[in-house]
Coordinates of C-alpha atoms and ligand atoms in Angstrom, one line a residue:
M1 CA 138.2 274.9 77.9
D2 CA 134.4 274.7 79.2
N3 CA 132.5 277.8 79.9
R4 CA 133.1 278.1 83.5
Q5 CA 136.9 278.4 82.8
I6 CA 136.4 280.9 80.3
A7 CA 134.2 282.8 82.6
R8 CA 136.3 282.5 85.0
I9 CA 139.4 284.0 83.2
F10 CA 137.2 287.3 82.4
T11 CA 136.5 287.6 85.7
E12 CA 139.9 287.4 86.9
I13 CA 140.5 290.0 84.1
A14 CA 137.9 292.2 85.6
D15 CA 139.2 291.9 89.2
L16 CA 142.5 292.7 87.9
L17 CA 141.3 295.9 86.2
E18 CA 139.8 297.0 89.3
I19 CA 142.4 296.4 91.5
K20 CA 144.5 298.3 89.0
A21 CA 141.6 301.3 89.5
E22 CA 141.1 300.9 85.4
N23 CA 138.0 302.2 83.7
G24 CA 134.5 301.2 85.1
F25 CA 132.7 300.6 81.7
K26 CA 135.8 297.7 80.7
I27 CA 135.5 296.1 84.0
R28 CA 131.9 295.8 83.9
A29 CA 132.2 294.7 80.5
Y30 CA 134.3 291.8 81.3
R31 CA 131.9 291.1 84.4
T32 CA 128.6 290.8 82.1
A33 CA 130.5 288.6 79.6
A34 CA 131.8 286.2 82.2
D35 CA 128.2 286.4 83.3
T36 CA 126.7 285.2 79.9
I37 CA 129.4 282.6 79.2
G38 CA 129.1 281.1 82.9
A39 CA 125.4 280.6 82.0
W40 CA 125.1 280.0 78.1
P41 CA 123.4 276.3 77.4
D42 CA 126.2 275.3 75.1
A43 CA 130.0 275.4 75.1
V44 CA 131.3 278.8 73.8
A45 CA 134.6 277.5 72.9
R46 CA 133.1 275.6 69.7
I47 CA 131.0 279.0 68.4
E48 CA 132.5 281.0 65.6
E49 CA 133.5 284.7 66.1
A50 CA 130.5 286.1 64.2
Q51 CA 128.1 284.1 66.1
L52 CA 129.4 284.9 69.5
R53 CA 128.8 288.4 68.9
D54 CA 125.2 287.8 69.0
L55 CA 125.7 286.4 72.6
P56 CA 124.3 289.4 75.0
G57 CA 127.3 291.5 76.4
I58 CA 129.8 290.2 73.8
G59 CA 131.8 292.6 71.2
K60 CA 134.0 292.4 68.8
D61 CA 137.1 292.3 71.5
L62 CA 135.7 289.9 73.7
A63 CA 134.6 287.5 70.8
K64 CA 138.4 287.5 69.9
K65 CA 139.3 286.8 73.5
V66 CA 137.1 283.9 73.6
R67 CA 138.3 282.5 70.3
E68 CA 141.9 283.0 71.6
L69 CA 141.0 281.3 74.6
A70 CA 139.3 278.3 72.9
T71 CA 142.2 277.7 70.4
T72 CA 145.2 278.5 72.6
G73 CA 143.8 277.9 76.0
A74 CA 145.3 281.2 77.2
C75 CA 144.9 284.7 76.9
E76 CA 147.7 287.1 76.4
Y77 CA 145.8 290.0 78.0
H78 CA 145.2 287.8 80.9
A79 CA 148.8 286.9 81.2
E80 CA 150.0 290.7 80.8
L81 CA 148.2 291.4 83.8
L82 CA 148.8 288.6 85.8
Q83 CA 152.6 289.7 85.7
Q84 CA 151.9 293.1 86.7
F85 CA 150.5 291.6 90.1
P86 CA 152.1 288.7 92.5
S87 CA 149.9 285.4 91.9
T88 CA 148.6 285.7 95.5
I89 CA 147.0 288.5 95.1
L90 CA 143.6 287.3 93.6
D91 CA 143.3 285.1 96.8
L92 CA 142.6 288.2 98.6
L93 CA 139.7 288.6 96.8
R94 CA 138.0 285.5 98.0
L95 CA 137.8 286.8 101.1
Q96 CA 134.5 287.7 102.5
G97 CA 134.1 291.7 102.7
V98 CA 137.3 292.3 100.5
G99 CA 136.5 293.6 97.1
P100 CA 139.1 294.7 94.4
K101 CA 139.0 298.4 96.0
T102 CA 140.4 297.1 99.0
V103 CA 143.1 295.1 97.7
A104 CA 144.1 298.2 95.5
L105 CA 144.1 299.9 98.9
L106 CA 146.0 297.1 100.7
Y107 CA 148.8 296.9 97.9
S108 CA 149.3 300.4 97.3
S109 CA 149.6 301.5 101.0
L110 CA 151.2 298.4 102.9
N111 CA 152.3 296.2 100.1
I112 CA 150.2 293.5 101.1
K113 CA 150.2 290.5 98.4
S114 CA 148.8 287.3 100.3
V115 CA 146.3 286.1 102.7
E116 CA 149.1 285.5 105.0
E117 CA 150.7 289.1 104.9
L118 CA 146.9 290.6 105.5
A119 CA 146.9 288.5 108.5
A120 CA 150.0 289.6 110.0
A121 CA 149.3 293.2 109.2
A122 CA 145.6 292.7 110.7
R123 CA 147.1 290.8 114.1
A124 CA 149.4 293.9 114.5
G125 CA 146.6 296.5 114.1
R126 CA 148.3 298.0 111.0
L127 CA 145.1 297.9 108.8
R128 CA 142.8 300.3 111.2
E129 CA 145.1 303.2 110.1
L130 CA 144.2 303.4 106.7
K131 CA 141.8 305.4 105.1
G132 CA 138.2 304.7 105.0
M133 CA 139.3 301.0 107.3
G134 CA 139.0 301.4 110.9
A135 CA 139.1 298.7 113.9
K136 CA 135.6 297.1 112.9
K137 CA 136.8 296.5 109.6
E138 CA 139.9 295.4 110.4
A139 CA 138.1 292.6 112.7
Q140 CA 136.1 291.6 110.3
I141 CA 138.8 290.8 107.8
L142 CA 140.8 288.9 110.6
K143 CA 137.4 287.1 111.2
A144 CA 137.1 286.3 107.4
I145 CA 140.8 284.9 107.7
E146 CA 140.2 282.6 110.1
E147 CA 137.4 281.3 108.7
R148 CA 139.0 280.6 105.6
E149 CA 142.0 278.5 107.2
K150 CA 139.7 276.1 108.0
D151 CA 138.3 275.5 104.3
A152 CA 142.0 275.6 103.1
G153 CA 142.1 273.1 100.2
R154 CA 138.5 272.2 99.9
H155 CA 136.6 272.9 96.7
L156 CA 132.9 273.3 96.2
L157 CA 131.0 269.6 95.1
P158 CA 130.2 270.7 91.8
D159 CA 133.3 272.4 91.0
T160 CA 134.7 269.0 92.2
G161 CA 132.3 267.1 89.9
A162 CA 133.2 269.5 86.7
L163 CA 136.9 269.0 87.3
L164 CA 136.5 265.1 87.6
S165 CA 134.3 264.6 84.5
E166 CA 136.8 266.6 82.5
L167 CA 139.2 264.1 83.8
L168 CA 137.4 260.9 83.4
T169 CA 136.7 261.9 79.7
Y170 CA 140.4 262.3 79.2
L171 CA 141.2 258.9 80.8
T172 CA 138.1 257.1 79.2
E173 CA 139.3 258.5 75.5
R174 CA 142.9 257.0 76.2
A175 CA 141.9 253.7 77.8
P176 CA 138.5 252.7 76.7
G177 CA 138.1 249.3 78.1
I178 CA 138.6 250.4 81.4
D179 CA 136.2 251.2 84.4
F180 CA 136.9 254.8 86.1
I181 CA 135.2 254.8 89.2
P182 CA 135.1 258.2 91.2
V183 CA 135.3 257.4 95.6
G184 CA 136.0 259.6 98.3
S185 CA 133.9 262.3 99.8
F186 CA 133.0 263.4 96.0
R187 CA 130.7 259.9 95.8
R188 CA 129.3 260.8 99.1
G189 CA 128.0 263.8 98.0
C190 CA 129.7 265.8 100.6
E191 CA 129.5 269.7 100.3
T192 CA 133.0 270.2 99.7
C193 CA 135.6 268.0 98.7
G194 CA 139.5 267.5 99.8
D195 CA 140.7 266.1 96.9
I196 CA 139.4 263.5 93.8
D197 CA 140.0 260.1 94.2
V198 CA 139.3 257.5 91.0
L199 CA 139.6 253.8 90.8
A200 CA 140.9 252.4 87.5
V201 CA 139.4 248.9 87.5
G202 CA 141.6 246.8 85.4
G203 CA 143.8 249.1 83.9
E204 CA 147.6 248.6 83.1
R205 CA 150.5 250.4 85.0
S206 CA 151.1 252.9 81.7
L207 CA 147.8 254.4 82.9
M208 CA 149.9 256.2 85.4
D209 CA 151.8 258.0 82.9
V210 CA 148.6 258.9 80.9
F211 CA 147.1 260.2 84.3
I212 CA 150.4 262.3 85.0
A213 CA 150.3 263.6 81.5
H214 CA 147.1 265.3 81.8
P215 CA 147.4 269.0 80.5
K216 CA 146.4 270.4 83.7
V217 CA 148.9 268.7 85.8
E218 CA 150.9 271.1 87.7
R219 CA 153.0 269.0 89.9
V220 CA 153.1 265.0 90.3
L221 CA 153.4 264.4 93.8
G222 CA 153.7 260.7 93.7
H223 CA 153.8 258.4 90.7
G224 CA 153.9 254.3 91.4
D225 CA 152.8 251.4 89.8
T226 CA 149.1 251.2 91.4
K227 CA 148.9 254.7 92.7
S228 CA 149.6 258.2 91.5
S229 CA 149.1 261.7 93.1
V230 CA 149.3 264.9 91.3
L231 CA 148.2 268.5 92.0
L232 CA 146.0 270.1 89.0
S233 CA 145.8 273.9 88.4
G234 CA 143.2 275.3 90.5
G235 CA 144.6 273.8 93.6
Y236 CA 143.2 270.1 93.2
Q237 CA 145.0 267.1 94.1
A238 CA 143.7 264.0 92.4
D239 CA 144.3 260.3 93.2
L240 CA 144.1 257.3 90.6
R241 CA 144.5 254.2 91.8
L242 CA 144.9 250.8 90.0
V243 CA 142.5 248.1 91.1
P244 CA 142.2 244.2 90.2
A245 CA 138.7 243.4 89.2
E246 CA 138.2 240.8 91.9
S247 CA 139.2 243.9 94.2
R248 CA 136.3 245.8 92.6
G249 CA 134.2 246.2 95.4
A250 CA 136.6 246.3 98.4
A251 CA 138.3 249.1 96.9
M252 CA 135.3 251.0 95.9
Q253 CA 134.3 250.3 99.7
Y254 CA 137.1 251.3 101.3
F255 CA 138.4 254.6 99.7
T256 CA 134.7 255.6 99.5
G257 CA 134.9 256.1 103.2
S258 CA 134.0 257.7 105.1
K259 CA 136.8 256.7 107.8
A260 CA 134.4 256.6 110.7
H261 CA 132.0 254.3 108.6
N262 CA 135.1 252.2 107.6
I263 CA 136.4 251.8 111.1
V264 CA 132.9 250.2 112.3
L265 CA 132.6 247.8 109.2
R266 CA 136.3 246.8 109.9
D267 CA 135.3 246.0 113.4
R268 CA 132.5 244.0 112.2
A269 CA 134.4 241.9 110.2
I270 CA 136.8 241.0 112.8
Q271 CA 133.8 240.2 115.5
R272 CA 133.3 237.6 112.3
G273 CA 136.7 236.0 112.2
L274 CA 136.8 238.0 108.8
K275 CA 139.4 240.9 107.7
L276 CA 138.2 243.4 105.5
N277 CA 140.4 246.2 103.5
E278 CA 140.8 247.4 100.1
Y279 CA 141.6 243.9 98.5
G280 CA 139.2 242.3 99.8
L281 CA 137.0 240.7 102.5
F282 CA 139.3 237.2 104.1
R283 CA 138.3 234.9 106.6
V284 CA 141.4 235.2 109.0
D285 CA 142.1 231.6 109.8
D286 CA 143.1 230.3 105.9
E287 CA 143.1 233.7 104.2
S288 CA 140.3 232.4 101.9
R289 CA 138.6 235.4 99.8
V290 CA 134.7 235.9 101.1
A291 CA 133.9 238.7 98.7
G292 CA 135.9 241.8 97.0
E293 CA 134.0 241.8 93.7
T294 CA 131.2 244.0 94.7
E295 CA 130.4 246.0 97.8
E296 CA 127.0 244.6 97.8
A297 CA 128.7 241.1 98.5
I298 CA 131.2 243.0 101.3
Y299 CA 128.2 244.0 103.1
E300 CA 126.1 241.0 103.0
A301 CA 128.8 238.9 104.1
L302 CA 128.9 241.3 107.2
D303 CA 125.3 240.5 108.1
M304 CA 124.2 244.4 106.3
A305 CA 122.0 245.7 103.4
W306 CA 124.5 247.7 101.0
V307 CA 124.6 251.1 102.2
E308 CA 124.0 254.2 99.6
P309 CA 127.2 255.9 99.8
E310 CA 125.7 259.3 101.0
L311 CA 125.0 257.5 104.3
R312 CA 128.2 256.1 104.6
E313 CA 128.9 258.6 107.9
N314 CA 128.6 256.5 111.1
R315 CA 125.1 258.2 111.8
G316 CA 123.2 255.3 112.5
E317 CA 123.3 253.8 109.1
I318 CA 125.5 250.8 110.5
E319 CA 122.3 249.9 112.7
A320 CA 119.9 250.8 110.2
A321 CA 121.5 248.5 107.8
S322 CA 121.6 245.5 110.0
E323 CA 118.4 245.8 111.0
R324 CA 117.3 246.4 107.0
R325 CA 115.5 249.3 107.9
L326 CA 117.2 251.9 105.7
P327 CA 115.5 254.3 104.0
R328 CA 114.4 254.6 100.2
L329 CA 116.5 257.9 99.3
L330 CA 115.2 260.7 97.3
T331 CA 116.4 260.6 93.6
L332 CA 116.7 263.6 90.9
A333 CA 114.0 261.6 89.0
D334 CA 111.3 262.0 92.2
L335 CA 111.3 265.8 91.7
R336 CA 108.7 266.9 89.6
G337 CA 109.3 271.0 89.8
D338 CA 111.4 273.8 90.9
L339 CA 110.3 276.7 93.3
H340 CA 112.7 279.3 93.7
M341 CA 114.2 281.3 90.6
H342 CA 114.7 284.7 89.2
T343 CA 114.2 286.5 86.1
T344 CA 115.0 289.8 84.4
A345 CA 112.3 291.6 86.4
T346 CA 115.1 291.4 89.1
D347 CA 118.5 290.1 89.0
G348 CA 117.8 287.1 86.9
R349 CA 119.4 286.7 83.6
E350 CA 116.6 285.4 81.3
E351 CA 112.9 286.3 81.0
I352 CA 110.3 284.4 82.3
A353 CA 109.4 282.5 79.0
A354 CA 112.9 281.4 78.8
M355 CA 112.9 280.1 82.3
A356 CA 109.5 278.3 81.7
A357 CA 111.0 276.7 78.6
A358 CA 114.3 275.5 80.0
A359 CA 112.2 274.0 83.0
Q360 CA 109.5 272.1 80.4
R361 CA 112.7 270.5 78.5
L362 CA 114.3 269.5 82.0
G363 CA 110.5 267.8 82.8
H364 CA 109.0 270.0 85.3
S365 CA 105.7 270.0 85.6
Y366 CA 105.8 273.2 87.3
I367 CA 107.8 276.2 88.5
A368 CA 107.4 279.2 90.8
I369 CA 109.0 282.5 89.5
T370 CA 110.2 284.0 92.7
D371 CA 111.7 287.4 91.9
H372 CA 113.4 289.5 94.8
S373 CA 111.2 292.2 96.9
K374 CA 111.7 296.0 97.1
A375 CA 114.1 295.8 100.2
L376 CA 116.7 294.2 97.9
A377 CA 117.1 297.3 95.8
M378 CA 120.5 296.5 93.9
A379 CA 118.6 293.6 92.6
N380 CA 116.0 296.3 91.6
G381 CA 113.6 294.1 93.9
L382 CA 109.7 294.7 93.4
D383 CA 107.4 296.8 95.3
E384 CA 103.8 295.8 95.9
S385 CA 102.5 297.1 92.5
R386 CA 105.3 295.9 90.4
A387 CA 105.1 292.3 92.1
L388 CA 101.3 292.0 91.0
E389 CA 101.7 293.2 87.4
H390 CA 104.8 290.6 87.4
A391 CA 102.6 287.9 88.9
A392 CA 99.8 288.5 86.0
R393 CA 102.9 288.4 83.2
V394 CA 103.9 285.2 84.9
R395 CA 100.4 283.4 85.0
S396 CA 99.9 284.5 81.3
L397 CA 102.2 282.0 80.4
N398 CA 100.2 279.1 81.4
G399 CA 98.8 277.1 78.6
Q400 CA 101.5 278.0 76.7
F401 CA 104.3 275.8 78.0
E402 CA 102.6 271.7 77.7
G403 CA 102.5 270.0 80.8
L404 CA 104.4 273.0 82.7
T405 CA 102.2 275.0 85.3
V406 CA 103.8 278.3 86.0
L407 CA 103.4 279.8 89.8
A408 CA 103.5 283.4 90.6
G409 CA 105.6 283.7 93.7
I410 CA 107.9 286.0 95.5
E411 CA 111.4 285.6 97.7
C412 CA 110.1 288.0 99.7
D413 CA 112.8 289.8 102.4
I414 CA 112.9 289.5 106.0
L415 CA 113.6 292.7 107.3
A416 CA 115.8 293.0 110.5
D417 CA 112.8 293.2 112.8
G418 CA 111.1 289.9 111.1
S419 CA 108.5 291.8 109.2
L420 CA 108.1 291.1 105.7
D421 CA 109.3 293.7 102.9
L422 CA 105.6 293.4 101.4
A423 CA 102.3 293.8 102.7
D424 CA 99.9 290.8 103.5
D425 CA 97.4 291.8 101.0
C426 CA 100.0 291.5 98.4
L427 CA 101.6 288.2 99.4
A428 CA 97.7 287.1 99.8
Q429 CA 97.6 287.2 95.8
L430 CA 100.3 285.4 94.6
D431 CA 100.6 281.7 94.7
I432 CA 103.4 280.9 97.0
V433 CA 105.6 282.9 99.1
V434 CA 109.1 282.2 99.6
V435 CA 110.9 284.6 102.6
S436 CA 114.7 284.9 103.1
V437 CA 117.0 286.8 105.0
H438 CA 119.7 289.2 103.0
S439 CA 120.8 291.9 105.2
H440 CA 121.9 292.5 109.1
F441 CA 123.6 289.0 109.3
S442 CA 125.6 289.4 112.4
Q443 CA 122.7 289.4 114.7
D444 CA 122.7 287.5 117.6
E445 CA 121.5 283.9 117.8
A446 CA 118.1 285.4 120.1
Q447 CA 117.5 288.3 117.5
M448 CA 117.8 286.0 114.6
T449 CA 115.8 283.3 115.6
D450 CA 113.1 285.5 116.8
R451 CA 113.1 287.6 113.5
I452 CA 112.7 284.5 111.5
L453 CA 110.1 282.4 113.8
K454 CA 108.4 285.9 113.3
A455 CA 108.4 285.7 109.4
M456 CA 107.4 282.1 109.5
S457 CA 104.5 283.2 111.2
N458 CA 103.0 285.3 108.9
P459 CA 100.2 283.0 107.3
W460 CA 101.0 283.6 103.9
V461 CA 104.5 282.2 104.0
D462 CA 105.2 278.8 102.0
V463 CA 109.0 278.3 102.5
L464 CA 112.0 279.7 104.2
G465 CA 114.4 280.1 101.6
H466 CA 118.4 279.3 102.3
P467 CA 117.5 279.1 106.2
T468 CA 121.0 279.8 107.3
G469 CA 122.8 282.2 105.0
R470 CA 125.7 280.5 104.8
L471 CA 128.2 280.9 101.4
L472 CA 130.5 277.6 101.2
L473 CA 134.0 278.3 101.6
K474 CA 133.4 282.2 102.1
R475 CA 130.7 283.2 104.7
D476 CA 129.9 281.1 108.0
P477 CA 126.0 280.5 108.3
Y478 CA 124.5 283.2 110.7
R479 CA 123.6 282.5 114.3
L480 CA 120.5 280.5 114.5
N481 CA 118.5 278.0 116.6
M482 CA 117.4 275.3 114.3
D483 CA 115.8 273.2 117.2
L484 CA 113.3 276.2 117.4
I485 CA 113.1 276.9 113.5
T486 CA 112.6 272.9 112.5
T487 CA 109.9 272.5 115.1
A488 CA 108.2 275.8 114.3
A489 CA 108.4 274.7 110.5
A490 CA 106.8 271.4 111.1
R491 CA 103.7 273.3 113.4
D492 CA 103.0 275.6 111.0
G493 CA 103.5 274.0 107.5
V494 CA 106.2 276.2 106.4
A495 CA 108.9 274.2 104.5
L496 CA 112.4 274.2 104.7
E497 CA 114.9 275.2 101.5
I498 CA 117.5 273.4 100.3
N499 CA 118.8 276.0 98.3
C500 CA 121.0 274.5 95.2
Q501 CA 123.1 277.5 94.4
V502 CA 126.5 275.5 94.4
D503 CA 128.0 277.8 96.8
R504 CA 125.3 277.6 99.3
L505 CA 123.4 273.9 99.6
D506 CA 121.6 275.5 102.5
L507 CA 120.3 273.6 104.6
N508 CA 123.2 271.4 105.0
D509 CA 122.7 267.7 105.5
S510 CA 122.8 267.5 109.4
H511 CA 120.0 270.6 109.7
A512 CA 118.2 269.2 106.8
R513 CA 118.2 265.4 108.9
L514 CA 116.8 267.7 112.0
A515 CA 114.2 269.4 109.8
R516 CA 113.0 265.7 108.5
E517 CA 113.0 263.9 112.0
R518 CA 111.1 266.9 113.7
G519 CA 108.3 266.6 110.6
A520 CA 109.0 269.5 108.8
R521 CA 108.9 269.4 104.8
L522 CA 111.6 270.3 102.6
V523 CA 111.8 271.6 99.4
I524 CA 114.8 271.4 96.8
S525 CA 115.1 274.9 94.9
T526 CA 117.5 276.1 92.6
D527 CA 117.3 279.4 93.2
A528 CA 118.5 279.7 89.4
H529 CA 119.1 283.2 87.9
S530 CA 119.7 281.7 84.5
A531 CA 118.0 278.9 82.7
G532 CA 121.5 277.1 82.7
A533 CA 121.1 276.9 86.6
L534 CA 117.9 274.9 86.6
T535 CA 120.0 272.1 86.5
N536 CA 121.6 272.6 90.0
Q537 CA 119.0 270.4 91.8
R538 CA 121.3 267.4 91.4
W539 CA 123.4 269.3 94.3
G540 CA 120.8 269.5 96.8
V541 CA 119.4 266.1 96.2
H542 CA 123.0 265.1 97.4
M543 CA 122.0 267.0 100.3
A544 CA 118.5 265.6 100.9
R545 CA 120.1 262.1 100.6
R546 CA 122.7 262.8 103.1
A547 CA 119.6 264.1 105.6
W548 CA 118.2 260.4 105.0
A549 CA 115.2 262.1 103.0
G550 CA 112.8 260.2 100.8
P551 CA 110.2 261.5 98.4
G552 CA 107.6 262.0 101.4
D553 CA 110.0 264.3 103.1
V554 CA 110.2 266.6 100.3
L555 CA 107.4 269.0 98.9
N556 CA 108.3 269.4 95.3
T557 CA 108.2 265.5 94.6
R558 CA 104.1 266.3 94.5
T559 CA 101.9 266.5 91.8
I560 CA 100.8 269.8 91.0
D561 CA 97.5 269.1 92.3
E562 CA 98.9 267.1 95.4
L563 CA 100.8 270.4 95.9
R564 CA 98.4 273.4 96.0
P565 CA 96.6 271.9 98.8
L566 CA 99.6 271.9 100.8
L567 CA 100.4 275.4 100.3
R568 CA 99.6 277.3 103.7
R569 CA 97.3 279.5 101.6
N570 CA 95.3 276.7 100.5
R571 CA 94.9 275.0 103.8
R572 CA 93.1 277.4 106.0
A573 CA 89.7 276.4 106.8
Ligands
DGT1 P1 138.0 264.4 101.3 O1 139.0 264.2 100.6 O2 138.6 265.3 102.7 O3 137.1 265.4 101.2 O4 137.8 263.1 102.2 P2 137.5 261.5 101.6 O5 136.8 260.9 102.6 O6 137.2 261.6 100.6 O7 139.1 261.6 102.4 P3 140.4 260.7 101.5 O8 140.6 261.4 100.2 O9 141.8 261.0 102.5 O10 140.2 259.5 101.7 C1 139.3 258.3 100.6 C2 139.0 257.4 101.6 O11 139.5 256.4 101.6 C3 138.7 257.8 102.7 O12 136.8 258.3 103.2 C4 138.3 256.5 103.5 C5 139.5 256.1 103.1 N1 140.5 256.0 103.9 C6 141.8 257.0 103.6 N2 142.4 257.1 104.7 C7 142.1 255.8 105.7 C8 142.6 255.2 106.9 O13 143.8 255.8 107.4 N3 142.0 254.3 107.3 C9 140.8 253.8 106.9 N4 140.0 252.8 107.3 N5 140.0 254.4 105.6 C10 140.8 255.5 105.2
CA2 CA1 139.2 262.5 98.8
CA3 CA1 142.2 261.0 98.7
ZN4 ZN1 117.9 284.9 98.5

């Protein structure tokens, strides 16, 4: 079991205990343990019980449960709790604005056990009668349900990646000579994936039996000679297809998609007297093979340059590829630093030095520590004097980590009226200022746009953090006129963040592309709350690539000496 899976089980235990209205200390203990384990850099399943107890927040009982999960793959206590409720009850918790207390109330008073039952009760107006509910809360719940219906069956890109690598390890161990290639929306770097698509080049039929025997398979949906589909625990569907070596490129091309890109390619083939399918590219007249072993040869035969998977959405890449003017896309290796992260001063889990050490190990040449400002009281946000004290501590680390510059910054809240949470003379004394919205999400478009424009007009502001506030599969973006925001960003030199928290990826691809086309700079930052999360930059790189961004479009590809003069505070004459 990996850390993520163990953390998820502890979180479920905490949720179930909270639904049962059990002791608050016990609930918090499980949540803390889940946080610690989820962010731990090494696999906790491989740590002995005595050492486990040295981990923050892990006592004797929790260490035993980790060992139980590591050795048996399950936890008896978790199973007992699950038995006390219908399994669908945990789905309710994934709705925005529905916490364990609400679930407990819904279950005890109306016997609501699933999202369907909740939707029916909300539509019938039965929720507003409940204590502490009201018509407004009822409408919010209904809206959350409707938002989730459109995401049904989709999964976050990083979650898909984690499960995919588990699957690939399993397959590769059992069929060592075979090439397994992930395709579909995952290969295109889409922010969410509907299912997992894998090709096996040159594999034998027996591979299908191996595939459907994976320990996570809950149901076999199809089991054929060249294609099998399974349903994995966690609600993932995965497809495995066997492909002969001569069709490797054709299958990769076809199953990577997107459908829209493929349709145009097929038409291009027809115009040239050719036929394109998942087996290869063939001449129509004598059915002879023109290409198929590599994607490059297929695109070449269609008079195009090979197209990076992230661009295959029929958003102009076909024209650009045939005119040989595709951009050189950003890669993870182009990034030299990370400009948004938190520490124990607010809601981060690690000290400044631990974050710096981890950044140095990743090869970064600079980071900015950007803890929260005071409006985020829940996160123990900093007021002016704490912010400046913290900045002094941050700066004192310079010189201690060879090759790493540590910038003292802040993630300053944008208040409801667009003013900033900290005074200008405080912001002026920091090295970099990120501003973000963390409250009043339901303002209308004009209000929200004015609010953010006003914040961006403050001359000490360098970056707009997670610009649209969305939480993938959970909360829609707030209403915002992106046209005005990107124009202002380009004009004033405020960089727009692609936030790499796995459930944000905010800006999304099309907004990031708009920003880039307007001439606004992007910044790809992790917003890490633990050292482990600093590796999440790779997911933001996918968003940037889908936005056609190259190294020149991104602020944190610059060296520290190039970066400093680009910050607004340093640019004033
Ligand atoms: P997803 O799974 O919803 O995140 O998105 P995809 O793009 O992975 O879609 P999926 O799994 O249905 O199919 C994988 C690729 O296979 C898709 O991007 C293009 C190709 N494909 C599937 N069905 C068709 C089809 O009917 N026509 C064409 N031209 N291509 C198809
Ligand atoms: Ca797919
Ligand atoms: Ca599929
Ligand atoms: Zn934030």
